[in-house]
Short mmCIF file of C-alpha atoms and ligand atoms in Angstrom, two decimals:
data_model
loop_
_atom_site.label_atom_id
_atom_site.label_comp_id
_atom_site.label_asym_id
_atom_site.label_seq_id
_atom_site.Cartn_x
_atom_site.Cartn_y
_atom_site.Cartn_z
CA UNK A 1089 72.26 106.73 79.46
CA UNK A 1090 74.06 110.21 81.21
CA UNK A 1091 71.22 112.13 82.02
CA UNK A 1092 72.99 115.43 81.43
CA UNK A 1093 70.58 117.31 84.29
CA UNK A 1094 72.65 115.12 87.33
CA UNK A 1095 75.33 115.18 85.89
CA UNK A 1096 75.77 119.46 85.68
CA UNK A 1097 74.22 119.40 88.71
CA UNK A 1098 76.82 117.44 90.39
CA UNK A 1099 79.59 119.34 89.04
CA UNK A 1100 78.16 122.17 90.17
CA UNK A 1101 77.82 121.25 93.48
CA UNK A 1102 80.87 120.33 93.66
CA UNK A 1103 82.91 123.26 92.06
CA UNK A 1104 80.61 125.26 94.16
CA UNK A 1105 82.36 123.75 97.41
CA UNK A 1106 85.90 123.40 96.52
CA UNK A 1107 86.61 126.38 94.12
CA UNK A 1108 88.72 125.72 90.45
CA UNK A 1109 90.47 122.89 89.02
CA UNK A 1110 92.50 121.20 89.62
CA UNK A 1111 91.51 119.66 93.27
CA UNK A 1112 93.03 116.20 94.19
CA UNK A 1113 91.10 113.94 96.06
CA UNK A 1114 93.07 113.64 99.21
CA UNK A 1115 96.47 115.85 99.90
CA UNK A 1116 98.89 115.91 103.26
CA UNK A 1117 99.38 119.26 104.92
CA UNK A 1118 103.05 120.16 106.72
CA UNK A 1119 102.01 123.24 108.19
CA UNK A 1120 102.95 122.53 111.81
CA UNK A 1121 106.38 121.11 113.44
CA UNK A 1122 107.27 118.50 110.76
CA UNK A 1123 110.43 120.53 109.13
CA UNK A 1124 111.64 121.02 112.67
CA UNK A 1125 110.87 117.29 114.03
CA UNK A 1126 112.28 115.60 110.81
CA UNK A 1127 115.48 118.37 111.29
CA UNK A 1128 115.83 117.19 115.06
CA UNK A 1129 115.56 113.74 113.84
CA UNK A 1130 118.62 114.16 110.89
CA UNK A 1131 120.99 115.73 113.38
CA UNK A 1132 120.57 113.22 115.64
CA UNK A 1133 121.51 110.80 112.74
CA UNK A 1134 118.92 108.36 114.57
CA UNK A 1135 116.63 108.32 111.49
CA UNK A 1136 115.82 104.21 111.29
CA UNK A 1137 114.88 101.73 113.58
CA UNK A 1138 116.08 103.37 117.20
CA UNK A 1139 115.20 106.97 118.38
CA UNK A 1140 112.97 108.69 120.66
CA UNK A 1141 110.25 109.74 118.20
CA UNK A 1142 109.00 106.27 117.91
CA UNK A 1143 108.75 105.69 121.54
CA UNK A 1144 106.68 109.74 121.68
CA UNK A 1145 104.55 108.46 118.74
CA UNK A 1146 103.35 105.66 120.14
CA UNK A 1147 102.42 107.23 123.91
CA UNK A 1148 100.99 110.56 121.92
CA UNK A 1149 98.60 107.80 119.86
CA UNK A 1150 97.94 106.51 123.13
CA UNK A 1151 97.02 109.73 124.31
CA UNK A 1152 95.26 110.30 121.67
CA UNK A 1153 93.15 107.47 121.15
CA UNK A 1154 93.10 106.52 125.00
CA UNK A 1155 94.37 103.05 123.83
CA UNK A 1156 96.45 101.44 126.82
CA UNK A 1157 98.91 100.40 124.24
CA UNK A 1158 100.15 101.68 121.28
CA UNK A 1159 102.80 99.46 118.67
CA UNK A 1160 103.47 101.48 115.94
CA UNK A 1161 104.44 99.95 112.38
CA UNK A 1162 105.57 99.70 109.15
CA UNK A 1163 102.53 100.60 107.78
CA UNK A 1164 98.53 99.53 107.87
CA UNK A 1165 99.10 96.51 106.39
CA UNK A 1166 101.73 95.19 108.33
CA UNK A 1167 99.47 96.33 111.74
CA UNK A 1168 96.44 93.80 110.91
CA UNK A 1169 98.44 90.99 109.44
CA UNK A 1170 100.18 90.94 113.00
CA UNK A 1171 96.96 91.91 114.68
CA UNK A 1172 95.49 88.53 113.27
CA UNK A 1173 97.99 86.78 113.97
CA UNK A 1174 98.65 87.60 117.64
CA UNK A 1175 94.24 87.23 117.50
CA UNK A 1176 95.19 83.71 116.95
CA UNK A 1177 94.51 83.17 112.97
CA UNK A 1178 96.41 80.63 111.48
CA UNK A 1179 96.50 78.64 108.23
CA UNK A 1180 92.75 76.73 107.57
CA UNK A 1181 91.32 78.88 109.03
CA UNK A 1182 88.47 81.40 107.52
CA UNK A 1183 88.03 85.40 108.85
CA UNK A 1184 84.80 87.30 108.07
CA UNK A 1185 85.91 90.73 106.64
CA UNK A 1186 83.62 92.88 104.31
CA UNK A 1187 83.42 92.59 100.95
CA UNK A 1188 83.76 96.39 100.49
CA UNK A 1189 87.02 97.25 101.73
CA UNK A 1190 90.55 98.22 100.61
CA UNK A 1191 92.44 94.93 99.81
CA UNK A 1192 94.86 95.20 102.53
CA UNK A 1193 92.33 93.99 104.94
CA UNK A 1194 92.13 90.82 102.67
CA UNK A 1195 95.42 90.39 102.14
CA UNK A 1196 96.14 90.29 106.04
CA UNK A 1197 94.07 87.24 106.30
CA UNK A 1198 95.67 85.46 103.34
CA UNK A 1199 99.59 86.48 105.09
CA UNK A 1200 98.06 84.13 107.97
CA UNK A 1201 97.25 81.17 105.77
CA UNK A 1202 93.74 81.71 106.64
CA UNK A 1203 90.78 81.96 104.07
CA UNK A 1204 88.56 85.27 103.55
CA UNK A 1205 85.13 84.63 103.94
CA UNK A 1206 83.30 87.77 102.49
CA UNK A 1207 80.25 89.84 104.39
CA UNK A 1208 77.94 92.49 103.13
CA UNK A 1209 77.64 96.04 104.72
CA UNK A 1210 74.96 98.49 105.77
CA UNK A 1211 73.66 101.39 103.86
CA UNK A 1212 73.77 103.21 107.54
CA UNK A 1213 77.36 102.79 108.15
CA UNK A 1214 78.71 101.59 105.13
CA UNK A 1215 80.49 98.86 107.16
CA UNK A 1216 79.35 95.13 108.19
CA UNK A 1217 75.66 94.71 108.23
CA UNK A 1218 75.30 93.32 111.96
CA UNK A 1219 71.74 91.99 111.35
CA UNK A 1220 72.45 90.09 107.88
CA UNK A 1221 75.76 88.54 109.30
CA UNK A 1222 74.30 87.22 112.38
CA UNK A 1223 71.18 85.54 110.00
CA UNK A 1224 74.35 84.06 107.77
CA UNK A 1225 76.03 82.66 110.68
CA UNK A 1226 72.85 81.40 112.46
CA UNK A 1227 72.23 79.59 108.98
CA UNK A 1228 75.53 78.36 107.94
CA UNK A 1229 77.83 77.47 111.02
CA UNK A 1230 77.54 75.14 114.14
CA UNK A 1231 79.69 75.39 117.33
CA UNK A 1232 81.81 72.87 117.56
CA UNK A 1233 84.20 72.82 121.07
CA UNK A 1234 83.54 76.53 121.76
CA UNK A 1235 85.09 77.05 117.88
CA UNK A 1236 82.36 78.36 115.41
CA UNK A 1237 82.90 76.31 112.07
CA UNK A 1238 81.61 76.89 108.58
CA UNK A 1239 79.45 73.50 107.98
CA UNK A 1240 80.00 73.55 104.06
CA UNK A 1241 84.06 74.27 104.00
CA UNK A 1242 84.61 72.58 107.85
CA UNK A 1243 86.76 75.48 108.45
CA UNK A 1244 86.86 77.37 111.66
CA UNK A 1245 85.62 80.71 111.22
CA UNK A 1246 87.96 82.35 114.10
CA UNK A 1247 87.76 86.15 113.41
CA UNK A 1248 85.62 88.94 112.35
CA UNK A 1249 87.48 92.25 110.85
CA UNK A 1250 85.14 94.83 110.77
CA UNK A 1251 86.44 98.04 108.79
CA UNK A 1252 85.13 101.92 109.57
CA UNK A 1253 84.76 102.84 106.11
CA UNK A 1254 85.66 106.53 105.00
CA UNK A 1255 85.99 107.00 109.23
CA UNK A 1256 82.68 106.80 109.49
CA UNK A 1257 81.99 103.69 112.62
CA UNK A 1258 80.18 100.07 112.38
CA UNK A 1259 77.72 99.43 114.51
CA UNK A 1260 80.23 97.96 117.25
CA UNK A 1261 77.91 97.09 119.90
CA UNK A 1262 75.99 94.37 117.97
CA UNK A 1263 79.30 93.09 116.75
CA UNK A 1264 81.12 92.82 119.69
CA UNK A 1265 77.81 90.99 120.47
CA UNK A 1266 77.38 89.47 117.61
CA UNK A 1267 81.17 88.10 118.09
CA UNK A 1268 80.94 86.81 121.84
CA UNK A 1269 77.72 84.85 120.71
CA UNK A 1270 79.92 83.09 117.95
CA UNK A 1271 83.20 82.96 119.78
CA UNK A 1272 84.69 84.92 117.03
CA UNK A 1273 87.66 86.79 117.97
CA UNK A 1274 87.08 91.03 116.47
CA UNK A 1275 89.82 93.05 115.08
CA UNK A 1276 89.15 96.49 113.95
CA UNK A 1277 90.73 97.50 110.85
CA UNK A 1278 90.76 101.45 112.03
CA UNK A 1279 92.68 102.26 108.95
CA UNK A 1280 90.00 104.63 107.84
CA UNK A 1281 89.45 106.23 111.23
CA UNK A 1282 92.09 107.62 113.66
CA UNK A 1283 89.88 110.59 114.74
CA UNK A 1284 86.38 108.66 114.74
CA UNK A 1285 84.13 107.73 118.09
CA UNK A 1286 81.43 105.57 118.87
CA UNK A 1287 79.45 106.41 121.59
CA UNK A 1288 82.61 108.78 122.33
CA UNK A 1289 84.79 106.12 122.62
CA UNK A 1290 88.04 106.23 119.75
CA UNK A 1291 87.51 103.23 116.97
CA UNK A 1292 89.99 100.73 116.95
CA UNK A 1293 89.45 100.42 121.01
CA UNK A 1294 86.55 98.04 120.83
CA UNK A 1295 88.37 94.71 119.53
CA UNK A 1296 90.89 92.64 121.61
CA UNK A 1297 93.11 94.94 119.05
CA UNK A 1298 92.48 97.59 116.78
CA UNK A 1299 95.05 98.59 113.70
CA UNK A 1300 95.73 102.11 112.05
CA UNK A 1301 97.05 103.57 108.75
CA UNK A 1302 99.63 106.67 107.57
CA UNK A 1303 99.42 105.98 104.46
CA UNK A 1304 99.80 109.53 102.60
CA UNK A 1305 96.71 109.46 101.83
CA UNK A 1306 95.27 108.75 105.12
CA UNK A 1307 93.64 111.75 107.38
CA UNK A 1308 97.03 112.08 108.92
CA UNK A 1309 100.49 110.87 107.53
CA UNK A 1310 103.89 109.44 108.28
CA UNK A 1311 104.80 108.66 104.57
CA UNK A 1312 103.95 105.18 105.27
CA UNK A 1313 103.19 103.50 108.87
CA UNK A 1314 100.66 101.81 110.74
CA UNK A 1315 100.04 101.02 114.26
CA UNK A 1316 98.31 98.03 116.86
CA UNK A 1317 96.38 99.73 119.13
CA UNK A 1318 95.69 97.33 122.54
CA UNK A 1319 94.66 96.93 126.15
CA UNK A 1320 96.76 93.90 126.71
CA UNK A 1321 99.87 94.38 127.95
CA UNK A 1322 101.09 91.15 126.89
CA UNK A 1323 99.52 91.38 123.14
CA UNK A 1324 101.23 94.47 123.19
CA UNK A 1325 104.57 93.51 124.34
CA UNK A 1326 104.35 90.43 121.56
CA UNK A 1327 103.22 92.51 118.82
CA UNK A 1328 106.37 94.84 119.71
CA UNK A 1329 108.38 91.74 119.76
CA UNK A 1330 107.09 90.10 116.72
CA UNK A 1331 107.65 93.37 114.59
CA UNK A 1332 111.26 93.86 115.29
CA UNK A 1333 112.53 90.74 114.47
CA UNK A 1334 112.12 88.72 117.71
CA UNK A 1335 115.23 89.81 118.75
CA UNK A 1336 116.29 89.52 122.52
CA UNK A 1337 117.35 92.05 124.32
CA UNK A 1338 121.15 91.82 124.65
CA UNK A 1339 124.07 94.33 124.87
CA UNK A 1340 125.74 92.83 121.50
CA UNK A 1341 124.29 89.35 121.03
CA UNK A 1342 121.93 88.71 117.78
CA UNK A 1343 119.68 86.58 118.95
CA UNK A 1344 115.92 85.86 118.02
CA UNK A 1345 113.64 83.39 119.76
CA UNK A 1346 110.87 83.23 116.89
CA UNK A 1347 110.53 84.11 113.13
CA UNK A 1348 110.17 88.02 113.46
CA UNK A 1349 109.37 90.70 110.85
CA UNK A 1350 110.87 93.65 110.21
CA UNK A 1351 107.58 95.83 110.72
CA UNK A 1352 109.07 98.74 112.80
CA UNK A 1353 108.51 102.11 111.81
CA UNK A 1354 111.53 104.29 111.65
CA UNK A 1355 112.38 107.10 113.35
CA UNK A 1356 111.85 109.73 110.75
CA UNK A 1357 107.76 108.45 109.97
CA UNK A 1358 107.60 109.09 113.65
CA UNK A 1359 109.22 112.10 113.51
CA UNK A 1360 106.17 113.14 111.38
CA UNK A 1361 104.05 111.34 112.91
CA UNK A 1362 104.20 113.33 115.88
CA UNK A 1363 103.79 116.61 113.90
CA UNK A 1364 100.85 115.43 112.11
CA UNK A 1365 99.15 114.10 115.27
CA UNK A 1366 99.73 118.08 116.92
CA UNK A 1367 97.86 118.91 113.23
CA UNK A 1368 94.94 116.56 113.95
CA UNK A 1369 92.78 118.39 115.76
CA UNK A 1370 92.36 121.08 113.33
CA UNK A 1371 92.24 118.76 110.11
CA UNK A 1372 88.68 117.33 111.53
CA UNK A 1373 87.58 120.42 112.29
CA UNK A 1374 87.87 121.46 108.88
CA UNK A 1375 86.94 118.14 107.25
CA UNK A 1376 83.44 118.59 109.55
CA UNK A 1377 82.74 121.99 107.86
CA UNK A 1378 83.59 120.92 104.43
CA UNK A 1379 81.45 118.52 104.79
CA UNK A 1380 79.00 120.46 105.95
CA UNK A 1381 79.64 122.63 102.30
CA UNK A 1382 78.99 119.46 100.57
CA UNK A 1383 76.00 118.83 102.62
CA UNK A 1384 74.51 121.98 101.73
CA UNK A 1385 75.42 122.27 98.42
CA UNK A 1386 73.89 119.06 97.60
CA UNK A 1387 70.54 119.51 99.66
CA UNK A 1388 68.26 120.13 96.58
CA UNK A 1389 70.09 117.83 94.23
CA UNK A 1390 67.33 114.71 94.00
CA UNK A 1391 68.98 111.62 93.98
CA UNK A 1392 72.17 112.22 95.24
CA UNK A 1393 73.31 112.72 99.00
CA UNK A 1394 76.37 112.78 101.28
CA UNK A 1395 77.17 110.41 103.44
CA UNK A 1396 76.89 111.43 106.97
CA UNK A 1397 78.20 109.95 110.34
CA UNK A 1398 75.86 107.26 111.72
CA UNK A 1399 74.04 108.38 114.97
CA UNK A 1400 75.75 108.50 118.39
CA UNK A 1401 79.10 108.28 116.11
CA UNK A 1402 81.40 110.97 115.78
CA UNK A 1403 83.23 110.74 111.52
CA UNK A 1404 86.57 111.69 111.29
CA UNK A 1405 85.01 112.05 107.88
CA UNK A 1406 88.26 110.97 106.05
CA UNK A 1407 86.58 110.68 102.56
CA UNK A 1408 83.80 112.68 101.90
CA UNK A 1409 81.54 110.41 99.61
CA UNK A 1410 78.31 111.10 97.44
CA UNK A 1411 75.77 108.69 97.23
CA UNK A 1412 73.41 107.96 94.63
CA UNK A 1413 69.85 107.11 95.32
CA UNK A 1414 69.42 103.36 93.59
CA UNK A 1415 67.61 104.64 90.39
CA UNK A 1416 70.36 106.89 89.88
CA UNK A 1417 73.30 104.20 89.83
CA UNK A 1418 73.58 104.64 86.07
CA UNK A 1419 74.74 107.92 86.44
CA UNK A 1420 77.82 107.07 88.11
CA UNK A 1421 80.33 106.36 85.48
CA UNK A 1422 78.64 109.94 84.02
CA UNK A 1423 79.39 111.75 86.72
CA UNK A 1424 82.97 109.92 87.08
CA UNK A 1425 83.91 110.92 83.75
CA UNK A 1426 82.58 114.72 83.90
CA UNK A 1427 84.12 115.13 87.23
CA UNK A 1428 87.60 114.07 86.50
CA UNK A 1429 87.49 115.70 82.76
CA UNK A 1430 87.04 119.14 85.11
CA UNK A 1431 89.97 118.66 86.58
CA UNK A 1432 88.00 117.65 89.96
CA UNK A 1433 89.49 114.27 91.36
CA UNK A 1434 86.62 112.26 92.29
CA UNK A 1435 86.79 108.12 92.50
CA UNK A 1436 84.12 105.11 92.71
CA UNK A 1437 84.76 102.29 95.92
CA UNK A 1438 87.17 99.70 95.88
CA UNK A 1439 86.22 96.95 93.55
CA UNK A 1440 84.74 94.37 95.90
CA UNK A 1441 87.31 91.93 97.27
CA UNK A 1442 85.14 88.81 95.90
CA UNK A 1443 85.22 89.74 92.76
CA UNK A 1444 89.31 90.30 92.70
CA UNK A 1445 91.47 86.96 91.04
CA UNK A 1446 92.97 86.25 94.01
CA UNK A 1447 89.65 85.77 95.87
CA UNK A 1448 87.23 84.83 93.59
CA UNK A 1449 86.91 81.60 95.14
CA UNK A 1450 86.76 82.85 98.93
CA UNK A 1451 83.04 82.01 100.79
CA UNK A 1452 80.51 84.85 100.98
CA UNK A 1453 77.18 85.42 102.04
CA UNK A 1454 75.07 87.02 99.97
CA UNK A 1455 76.03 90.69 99.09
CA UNK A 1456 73.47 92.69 97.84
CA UNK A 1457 73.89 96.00 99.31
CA UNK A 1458 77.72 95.65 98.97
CA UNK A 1459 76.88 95.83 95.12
CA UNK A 1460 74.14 97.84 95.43
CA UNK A 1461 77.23 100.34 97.26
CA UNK A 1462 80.03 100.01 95.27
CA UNK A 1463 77.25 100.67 92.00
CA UNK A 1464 76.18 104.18 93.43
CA UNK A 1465 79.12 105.80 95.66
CA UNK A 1466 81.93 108.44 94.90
CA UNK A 1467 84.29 109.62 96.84
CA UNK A 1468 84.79 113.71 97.09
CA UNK A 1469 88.04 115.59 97.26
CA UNK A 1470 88.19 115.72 100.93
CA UNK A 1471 91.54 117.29 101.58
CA UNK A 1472 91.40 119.29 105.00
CA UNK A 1473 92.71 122.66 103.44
CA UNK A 1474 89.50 122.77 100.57
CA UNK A 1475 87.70 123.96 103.88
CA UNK A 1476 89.55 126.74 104.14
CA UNK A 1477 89.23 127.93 100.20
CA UNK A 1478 86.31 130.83 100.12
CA UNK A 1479 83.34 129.59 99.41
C1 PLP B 2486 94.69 102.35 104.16
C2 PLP B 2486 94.03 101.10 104.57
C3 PLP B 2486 94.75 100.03 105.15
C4 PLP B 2486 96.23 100.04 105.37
O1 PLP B 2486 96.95 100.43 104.28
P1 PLP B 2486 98.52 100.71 104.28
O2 PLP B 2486 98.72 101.40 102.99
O3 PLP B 2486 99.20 99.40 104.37
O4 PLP B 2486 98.88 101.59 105.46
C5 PLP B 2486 94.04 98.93 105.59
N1 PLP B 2486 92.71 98.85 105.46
C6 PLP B 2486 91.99 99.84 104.91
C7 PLP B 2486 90.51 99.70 104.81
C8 PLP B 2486 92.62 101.00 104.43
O5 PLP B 2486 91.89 101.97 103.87
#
């Protein structure tokens, strides 16, 4: 039953922090050098698959993220699918990934011929539960020529893709433990968190690779893209190859040593790439203080909080999210409803990946605060620019 008391409450919370209807959930903001980069870019007529933006996109994100090397891409998707394969996933194979997560990170693993094999997530972080994971795998695998193998499917477990949901960081250091204990290869699916740190150190850094999104909707854009973020120079120079068709360098020959993909981002994403990554700095300074807004808007509200960055992490705080205390779940598809009749965008999590058609039938452990999650969050409108509205 709505209890209408939340529910009002709520609303005015959040009208209270991001001023009249309508407010989307997540817009892009031009506001820097993107008409003049995407001008350069047209009257150079280099506006696909060859010009310098790609190549200043790529060391900026470097820069940036202090990754040694940078491959940027089509767009997330594309970035983990190669990511797990150059990580060595193949068909038979299974790759832990969490439950709650957008279904790109699934679908990477199935591109590889490789089976998902589902894993529930902290209240803390929101991301893989390092604790639970390591009790599964204790339980239900046996090490078997340095390869850790599922005992009821026989299937090598080879990788674990941990994902930083909303930008907010997993608890890397006891799953890069965690990982080297079980000879599991770990990928981070960064998608979320271009911006984020643990222990000061930029996500997506930890993993023998780490992958990116531009997705418009992401904290900055390119229209669409991705990138593979990397310390290895030969992963790197691979993941380049791989993603632009495998073609050998030659002065007019076509000629490809492998089956490539066409995964390279063209010039003009990088084009605004560039000018969005100039923008970043100030679009998580503003996503900190509306978050702060939130924060204290919602401070008396019992039974329902914001999600805040785990400690020693530093949130890019991509999606702002409320979170309902457990007896309050039932009040979600209340407050849905109210909030987007208002005219204020607000949205639950993903469905969780075991329970879509195509993975029904995937392994999982057991996922009780993944449900418990997806029952009681809702994402914000978290657009940078609502933080600079009055209050
Ligand atoms: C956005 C996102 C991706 C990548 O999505 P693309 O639209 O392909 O760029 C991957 N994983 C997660 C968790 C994401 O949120």
């Amino acid at each position: 039953m709505a209890d209408p008391d939340i529910v009002d409450q709520v609303l005015k919370a959040i009208r209270q922090v991001v001023g009249p209807a309508p407010v989307a959930l997540h817009e892009p903001r031009f506001a820097g050098n993107e008409w003049a980069y995407l001008k350069e870019c047209l009257d150079s007529t280099f506006v696909s698959s060859v010009g310098k933006f790609v190549d200043r996109f790529e060391a900026d994100l470097a820069a940036y993220t202090g990754a040694k090397h940078v491959v940027a891409v089509v767009n997330g998707t594309a970035a983990l699918h190669i990511a797990l394969k150059l990580a060595g996933v193949g068909a038979g194979d299974e790759v832990l990934i969490p439950a709650l997560t957008f279904v790109a990170t699934a679908n990477a693993v199935a591109y590889c011929g490789a089976t998902c094999h589902f894993v529930d997530s902290e209240e803390r972080t929101l991301g893989v539960n390092p604790q639970k994971l390591r009790e599964h795998l204790r339980a239900t695998t046996e090490q078997r020529n340095g390869l850790c193998v599922n005992r009821a499917t026989g299937r090598v477990i080879r990788g674990l893709v941990p994902m930083h949901t909303f930008g907010h960081p997993v608890d890397l250091d006891a799953l890069l433990a965690l990982a080297r204990d079980y000879n599991l290869v770990l990928v981070e699916d960064a998608a979320e968190s271009l911006g984020s740190a643990y222990h000061g150190r930029h996500t997506g850094t930890f993993g023998l690779m780490g992958t990116l999104s531009f997705n418009g909707n992401k904290t900055i854009t390119t229209g669409g893209g991705g990138a593979i973020l990397t310390d290895d120079p030969e992963l790197a120079r691979t993941a380049k190859h791989l993603t632009t068709t495998a073609k050998l360098s030659h002065r007019w020959a076509f000629a490809h040593d492998q089956i490539g993909y066409n995964y390279r981002m063209p010039n003009l994403n990088a084009a605004l790439g560039c000018a969005q990554l100039e923008a970043l700095p100030g679009f998580l300074e503003s996503k900190r203080r509306l978050f702060e807004r939130y924060q204290a808007a919602f401070s008396h509200i019992q039974g329902a909080s914001i999600v805040r960055e785990p400690d020693g992490c530093h949130s890019n705080y991509w999606l702002h999210a409320l979170r309902l205390a457990p007896e309050r779940a039932d009040q979600q598809e209340a407050i849905l409803a109210a909030t987007n009749e208002a005219g204020l965008m607000t949205r639950p999590v993903w469905n969780l990946m075991n329970t879509l058609s195509p993975y029904r039938s995937c392994p999982a452990m057991a996922l009780d605060s993944a449900e418990s999650l997806a029952a009681r969050l809702i994402n914000l409108p978290s657009s940078a620019h609502l933080a600079e509205r009055a209050a």
